[in-house]
mmCIF file of C-alpha atoms in Angstrom:
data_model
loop_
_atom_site.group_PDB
_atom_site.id
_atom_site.type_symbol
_atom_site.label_atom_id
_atom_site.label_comp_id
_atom_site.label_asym_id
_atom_site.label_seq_id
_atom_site.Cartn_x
_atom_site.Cartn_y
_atom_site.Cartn_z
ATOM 1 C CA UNK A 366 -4.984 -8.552 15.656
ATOM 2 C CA UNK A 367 -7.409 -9.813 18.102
ATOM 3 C CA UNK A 368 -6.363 -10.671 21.769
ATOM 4 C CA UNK A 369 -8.847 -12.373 23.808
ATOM 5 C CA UNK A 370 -7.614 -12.697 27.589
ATOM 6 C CA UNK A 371 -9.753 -15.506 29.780
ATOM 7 C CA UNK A 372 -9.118 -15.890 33.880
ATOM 8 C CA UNK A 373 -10.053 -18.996 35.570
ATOM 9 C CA UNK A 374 -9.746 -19.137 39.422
ATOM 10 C CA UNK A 375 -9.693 -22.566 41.410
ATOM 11 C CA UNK A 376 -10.255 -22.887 45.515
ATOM 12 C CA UNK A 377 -9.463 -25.449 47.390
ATOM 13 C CA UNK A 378 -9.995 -25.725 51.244
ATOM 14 C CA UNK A 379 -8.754 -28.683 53.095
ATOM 15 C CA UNK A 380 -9.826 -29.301 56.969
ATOM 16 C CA UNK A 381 -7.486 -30.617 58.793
ATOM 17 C CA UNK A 382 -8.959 -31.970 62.873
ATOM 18 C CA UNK A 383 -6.348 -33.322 65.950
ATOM 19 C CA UNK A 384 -7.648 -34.788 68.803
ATOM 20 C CA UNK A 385 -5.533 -34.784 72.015
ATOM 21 C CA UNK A 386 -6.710 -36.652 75.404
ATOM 22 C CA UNK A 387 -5.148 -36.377 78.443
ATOM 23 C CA UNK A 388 -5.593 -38.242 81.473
ATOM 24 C CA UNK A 389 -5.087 -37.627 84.911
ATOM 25 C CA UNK A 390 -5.775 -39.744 88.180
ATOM 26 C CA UNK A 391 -9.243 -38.111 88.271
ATOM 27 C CA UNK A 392 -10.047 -36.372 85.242
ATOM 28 C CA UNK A 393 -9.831 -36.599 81.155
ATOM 29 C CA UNK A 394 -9.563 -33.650 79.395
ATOM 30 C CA UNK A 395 -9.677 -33.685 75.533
ATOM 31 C CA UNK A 396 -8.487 -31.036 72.827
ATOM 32 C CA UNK A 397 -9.639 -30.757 69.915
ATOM 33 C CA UNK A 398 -7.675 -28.489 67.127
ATOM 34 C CA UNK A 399 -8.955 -27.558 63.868
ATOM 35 C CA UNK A 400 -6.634 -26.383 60.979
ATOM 36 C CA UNK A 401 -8.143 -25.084 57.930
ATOM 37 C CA UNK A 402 -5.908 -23.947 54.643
ATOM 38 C CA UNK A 403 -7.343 -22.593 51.571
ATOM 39 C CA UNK A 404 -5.128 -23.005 48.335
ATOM 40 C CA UNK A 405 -6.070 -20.907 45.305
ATOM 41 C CA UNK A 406 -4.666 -21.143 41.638
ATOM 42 C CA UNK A 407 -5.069 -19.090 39.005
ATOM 43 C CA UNK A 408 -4.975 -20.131 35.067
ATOM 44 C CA UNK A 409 -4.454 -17.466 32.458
ATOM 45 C CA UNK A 410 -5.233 -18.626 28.911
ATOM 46 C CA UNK A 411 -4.638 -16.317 26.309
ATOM 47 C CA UNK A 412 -5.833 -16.736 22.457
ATOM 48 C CA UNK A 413 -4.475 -14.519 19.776
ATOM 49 C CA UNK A 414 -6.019 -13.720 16.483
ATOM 50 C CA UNK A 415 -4.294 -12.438 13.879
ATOM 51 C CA UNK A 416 -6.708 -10.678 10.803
ATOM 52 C CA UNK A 417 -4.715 -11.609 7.637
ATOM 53 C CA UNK A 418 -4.790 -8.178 4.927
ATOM 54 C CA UNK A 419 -5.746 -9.494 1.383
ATOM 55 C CA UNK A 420 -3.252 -8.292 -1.273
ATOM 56 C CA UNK A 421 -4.227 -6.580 -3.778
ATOM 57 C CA UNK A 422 -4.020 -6.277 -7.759
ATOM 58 C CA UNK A 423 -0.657 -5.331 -9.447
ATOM 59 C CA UNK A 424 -1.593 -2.705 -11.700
ATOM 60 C CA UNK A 425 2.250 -2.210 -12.692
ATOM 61 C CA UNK A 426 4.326 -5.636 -13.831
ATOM 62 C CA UNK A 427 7.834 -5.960 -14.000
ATOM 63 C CA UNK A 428 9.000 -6.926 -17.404
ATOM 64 C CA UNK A 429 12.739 -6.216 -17.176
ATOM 65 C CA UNK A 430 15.314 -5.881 -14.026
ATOM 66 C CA UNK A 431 16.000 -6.762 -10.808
ATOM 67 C CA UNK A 432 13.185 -4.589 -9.346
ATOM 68 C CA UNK A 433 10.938 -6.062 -7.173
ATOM 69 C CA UNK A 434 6.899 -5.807 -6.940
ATOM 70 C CA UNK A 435 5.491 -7.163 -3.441
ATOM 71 C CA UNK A 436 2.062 -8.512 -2.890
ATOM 72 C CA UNK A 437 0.488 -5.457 -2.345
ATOM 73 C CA UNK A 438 1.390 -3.926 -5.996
ATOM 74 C CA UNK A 439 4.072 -1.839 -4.323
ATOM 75 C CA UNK A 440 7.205 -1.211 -6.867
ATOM 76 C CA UNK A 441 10.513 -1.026 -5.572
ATOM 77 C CA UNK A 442 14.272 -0.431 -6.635
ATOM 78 C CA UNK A 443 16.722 -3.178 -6.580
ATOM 79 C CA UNK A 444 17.850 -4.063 -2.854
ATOM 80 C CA UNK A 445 15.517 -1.943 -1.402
ATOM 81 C CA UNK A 446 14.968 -2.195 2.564
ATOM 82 C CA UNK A 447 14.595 1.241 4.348
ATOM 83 C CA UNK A 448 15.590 -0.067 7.610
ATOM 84 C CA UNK A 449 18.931 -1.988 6.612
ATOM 85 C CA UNK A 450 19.591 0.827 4.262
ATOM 86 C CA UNK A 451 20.447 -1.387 1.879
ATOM 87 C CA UNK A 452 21.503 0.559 -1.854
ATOM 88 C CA UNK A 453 20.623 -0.431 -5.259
ATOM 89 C CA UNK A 454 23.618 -1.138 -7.849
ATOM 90 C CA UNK A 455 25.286 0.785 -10.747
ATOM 91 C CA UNK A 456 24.084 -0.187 -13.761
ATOM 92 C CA UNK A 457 20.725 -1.333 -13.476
ATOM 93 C CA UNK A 458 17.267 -0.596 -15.840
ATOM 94 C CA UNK A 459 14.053 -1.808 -14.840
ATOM 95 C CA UNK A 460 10.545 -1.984 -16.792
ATOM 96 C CA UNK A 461 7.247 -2.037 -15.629
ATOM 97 C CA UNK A 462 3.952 -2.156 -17.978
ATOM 98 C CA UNK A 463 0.925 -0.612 -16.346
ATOM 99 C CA UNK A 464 -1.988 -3.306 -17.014
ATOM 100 C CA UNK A 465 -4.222 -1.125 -14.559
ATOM 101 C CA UNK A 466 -4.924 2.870 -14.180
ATOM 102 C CA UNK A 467 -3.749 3.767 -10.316
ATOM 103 C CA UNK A 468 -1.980 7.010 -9.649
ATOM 104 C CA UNK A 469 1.331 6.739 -8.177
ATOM 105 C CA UNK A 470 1.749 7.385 -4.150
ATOM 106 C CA UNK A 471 5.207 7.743 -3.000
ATOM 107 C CA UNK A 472 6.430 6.380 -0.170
ATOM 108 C CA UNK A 473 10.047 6.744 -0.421
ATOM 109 C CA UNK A 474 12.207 8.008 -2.951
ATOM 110 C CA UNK A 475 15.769 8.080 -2.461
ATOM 111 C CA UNK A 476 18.168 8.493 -5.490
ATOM 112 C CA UNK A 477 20.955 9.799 -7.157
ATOM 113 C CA UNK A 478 20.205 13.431 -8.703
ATOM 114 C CA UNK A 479 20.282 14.133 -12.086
ATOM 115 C CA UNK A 480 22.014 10.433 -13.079
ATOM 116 C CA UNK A 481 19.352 8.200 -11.385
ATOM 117 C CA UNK A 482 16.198 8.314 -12.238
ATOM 118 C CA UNK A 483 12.199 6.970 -12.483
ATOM 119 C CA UNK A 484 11.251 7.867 -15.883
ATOM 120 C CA UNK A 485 7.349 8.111 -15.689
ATOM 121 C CA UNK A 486 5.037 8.957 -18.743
ATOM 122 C CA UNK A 487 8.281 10.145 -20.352
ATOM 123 C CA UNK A 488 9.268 11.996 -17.417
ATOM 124 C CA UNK A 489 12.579 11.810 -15.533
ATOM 125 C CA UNK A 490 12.269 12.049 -11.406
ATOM 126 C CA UNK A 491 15.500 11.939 -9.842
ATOM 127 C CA UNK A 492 16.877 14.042 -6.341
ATOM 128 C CA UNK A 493 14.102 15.619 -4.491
ATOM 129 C CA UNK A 494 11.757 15.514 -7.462
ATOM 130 C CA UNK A 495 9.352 12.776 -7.270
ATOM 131 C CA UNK A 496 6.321 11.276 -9.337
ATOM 132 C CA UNK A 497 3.830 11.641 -6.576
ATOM 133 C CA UNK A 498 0.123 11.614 -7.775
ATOM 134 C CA UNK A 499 1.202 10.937 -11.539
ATOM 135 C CA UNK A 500 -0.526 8.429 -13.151
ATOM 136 C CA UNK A 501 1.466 6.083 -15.371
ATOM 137 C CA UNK A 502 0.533 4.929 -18.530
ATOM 138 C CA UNK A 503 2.164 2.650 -21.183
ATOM 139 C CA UNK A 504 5.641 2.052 -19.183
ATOM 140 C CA UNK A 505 7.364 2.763 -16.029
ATOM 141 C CA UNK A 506 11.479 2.431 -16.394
ATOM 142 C CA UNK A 507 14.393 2.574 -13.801
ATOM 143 C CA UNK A 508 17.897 3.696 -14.682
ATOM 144 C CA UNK A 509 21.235 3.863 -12.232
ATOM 145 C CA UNK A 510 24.300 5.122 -13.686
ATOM 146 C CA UNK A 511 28.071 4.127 -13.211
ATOM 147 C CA UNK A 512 28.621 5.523 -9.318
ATOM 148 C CA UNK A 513 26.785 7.308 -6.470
ATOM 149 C CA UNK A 514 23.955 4.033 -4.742
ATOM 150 C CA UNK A 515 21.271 5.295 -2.629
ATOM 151 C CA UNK A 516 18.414 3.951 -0.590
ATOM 152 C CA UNK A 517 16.277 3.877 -3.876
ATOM 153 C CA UNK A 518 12.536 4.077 -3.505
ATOM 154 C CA UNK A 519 9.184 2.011 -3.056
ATOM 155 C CA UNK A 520 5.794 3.603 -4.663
ATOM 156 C CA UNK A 521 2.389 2.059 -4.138
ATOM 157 C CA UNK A 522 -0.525 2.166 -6.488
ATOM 158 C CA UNK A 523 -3.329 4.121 -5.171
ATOM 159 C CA UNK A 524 -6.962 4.154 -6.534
ATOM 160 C CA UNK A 525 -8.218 7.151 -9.030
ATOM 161 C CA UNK A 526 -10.690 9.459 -7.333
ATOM 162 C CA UNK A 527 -14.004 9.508 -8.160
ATOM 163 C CA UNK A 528 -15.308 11.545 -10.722
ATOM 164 C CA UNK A 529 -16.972 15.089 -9.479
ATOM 165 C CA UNK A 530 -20.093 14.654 -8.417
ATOM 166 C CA UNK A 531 -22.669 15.361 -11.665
ATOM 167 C CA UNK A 532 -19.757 15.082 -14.020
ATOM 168 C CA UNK A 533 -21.542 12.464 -16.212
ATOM 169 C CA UNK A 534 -20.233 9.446 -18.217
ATOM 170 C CA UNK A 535 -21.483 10.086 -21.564
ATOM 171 C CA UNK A 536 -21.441 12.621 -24.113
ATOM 172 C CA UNK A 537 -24.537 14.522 -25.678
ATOM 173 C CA UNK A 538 -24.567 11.205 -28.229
ATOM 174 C CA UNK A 539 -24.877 8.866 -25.490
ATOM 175 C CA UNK A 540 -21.625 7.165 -26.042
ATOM 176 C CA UNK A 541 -19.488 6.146 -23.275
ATOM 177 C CA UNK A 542 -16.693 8.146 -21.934
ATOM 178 C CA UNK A 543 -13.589 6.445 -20.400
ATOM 179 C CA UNK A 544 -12.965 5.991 -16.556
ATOM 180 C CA UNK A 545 -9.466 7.426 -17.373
ATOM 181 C CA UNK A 546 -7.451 9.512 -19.760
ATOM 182 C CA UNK A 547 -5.381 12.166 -20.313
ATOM 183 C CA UNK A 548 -4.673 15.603 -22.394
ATOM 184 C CA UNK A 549 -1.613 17.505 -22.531
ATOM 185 C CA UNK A 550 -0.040 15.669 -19.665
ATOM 186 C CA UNK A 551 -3.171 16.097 -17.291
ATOM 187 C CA UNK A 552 -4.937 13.155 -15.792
ATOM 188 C CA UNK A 553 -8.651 13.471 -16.184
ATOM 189 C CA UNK A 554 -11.888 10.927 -15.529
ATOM 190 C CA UNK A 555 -14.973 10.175 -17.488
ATOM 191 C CA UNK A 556 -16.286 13.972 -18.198
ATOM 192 C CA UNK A 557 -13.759 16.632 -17.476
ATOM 193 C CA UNK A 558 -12.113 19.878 -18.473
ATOM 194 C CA UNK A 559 -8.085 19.498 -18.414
ATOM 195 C CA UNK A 560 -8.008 22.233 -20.485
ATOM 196 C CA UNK A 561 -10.495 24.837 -19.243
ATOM 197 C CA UNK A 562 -12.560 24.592 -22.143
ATOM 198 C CA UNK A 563 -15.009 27.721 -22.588
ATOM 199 C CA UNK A 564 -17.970 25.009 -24.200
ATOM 200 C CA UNK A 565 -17.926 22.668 -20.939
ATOM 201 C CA UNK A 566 -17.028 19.397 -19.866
ATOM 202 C CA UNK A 567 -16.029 16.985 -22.872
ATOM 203 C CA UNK A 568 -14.438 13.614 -22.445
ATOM 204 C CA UNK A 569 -12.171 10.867 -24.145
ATOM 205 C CA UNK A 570 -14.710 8.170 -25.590
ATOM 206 C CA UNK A 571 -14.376 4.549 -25.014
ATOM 207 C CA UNK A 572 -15.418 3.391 -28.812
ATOM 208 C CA UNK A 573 -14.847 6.030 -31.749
ATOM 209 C CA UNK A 574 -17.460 4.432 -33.829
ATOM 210 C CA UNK A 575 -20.014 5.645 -31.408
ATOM 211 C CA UNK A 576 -19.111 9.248 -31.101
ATOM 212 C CA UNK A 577 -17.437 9.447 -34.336
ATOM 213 C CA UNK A 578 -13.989 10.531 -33.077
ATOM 214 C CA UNK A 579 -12.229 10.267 -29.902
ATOM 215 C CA UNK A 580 -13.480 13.124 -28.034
ATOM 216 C CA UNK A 581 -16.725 14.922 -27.081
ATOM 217 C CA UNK A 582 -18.566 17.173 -25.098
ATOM 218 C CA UNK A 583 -20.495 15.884 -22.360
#
């Protein structure tokens, strides 16, 4: 938001003149008086600007439930609004399907332990544990149980890092290695090692036919 301020000052001066004559027997005197007054206003015009924030992509889309996904690609629970403190319901399953790779950054996460929970990559998050970082893939589901309501939660996609500098793309046959996959529950990008392997970097390819299988070394 852009606030531009502008100050305009206006003078005026008005002259006022009296003459007074008097006259005696033998002599005429005459008076003049002069009365100036200055008047000064002052206009204050003030424009606002107000920058409007493009929303983003929705990389996760609500299939099923009365969850909610705002403009920015933010998921939340049912009812959520930290301020009011509103509560979610009993009873209530949501589904998301992630269209979009984005790891998962938490910015609230208020539920029910152990019988309300984000299940995430087949994961359950519930209490104090939450899926901050994770990336999902394939679906994202809600689940409340029969009692206890909380504030719920709202999490916000946030781009993938980079890949490390001098990591590559491609494996030694030239084929093309995907932006984003993952082994044994670790996220990884184009050429990495999620599992320490003693040969080097290897990678998850984007077409099979190329490499042969799905994997090689980079």
């Amino acid at each position: 938001t852009t606030t531009t301020t502008t100050t305009t000052t206006t003078t005026t001066t008005t002259t006022t003149t009296t003459a007074t004559t008097t006259t005696t027997a033998a002599t005429t005197t005459t008076t003049t008086t002069t009365t100036t007054s200055t008047t000064t206003a002052t206009t204050t015009t003030t424009a606002t600007t107000i920058a409007t924030t493009t929303a983003g992509a929705q990389p996760w889309k609500l299939t099923k439930g009365p969850c909610t996904v705002d403009a920015y690609g933010c998921i939340l629970s049912p009812n959520y609004d930290k301020d009011a403190a509103t509560r979610y319901d009993n009873y209530e399953e949501c589904e998301f399907d992630v269209v979009e790779p984005k790891l998962m950054e938490v910015e609230d996460f208020n539920v029910e332990s152990g019988y309300d929970y984000l299940t995430v990559n087949g994961n359950k998050y519930s209490g104090r544990r939450r899926p901050q970082g994770k990336e999902p893939s394939g679906e994202i589901k809600w689940f409340s149980d029969y009692s206890v309501t909380k504030v719920g939660w709202k999490i916000c996609p946030k781009p993938l890092p980079p890949p490390p500098e001098n990591a590559g793309t491609k494996t030694r046959k030239g084929c093309d290695c995907k932006k984003a996959w993952r082994y044994a529950g670790v996220n990884a990008q184009y050429c990495g090692n999620p599992d320490n392997d003693p040969n080097g970097l290897w990678c998850k390819v984007s077409d099979r036919s190329c490499q042969g299988n799905w994997w090689g070394y980079c």
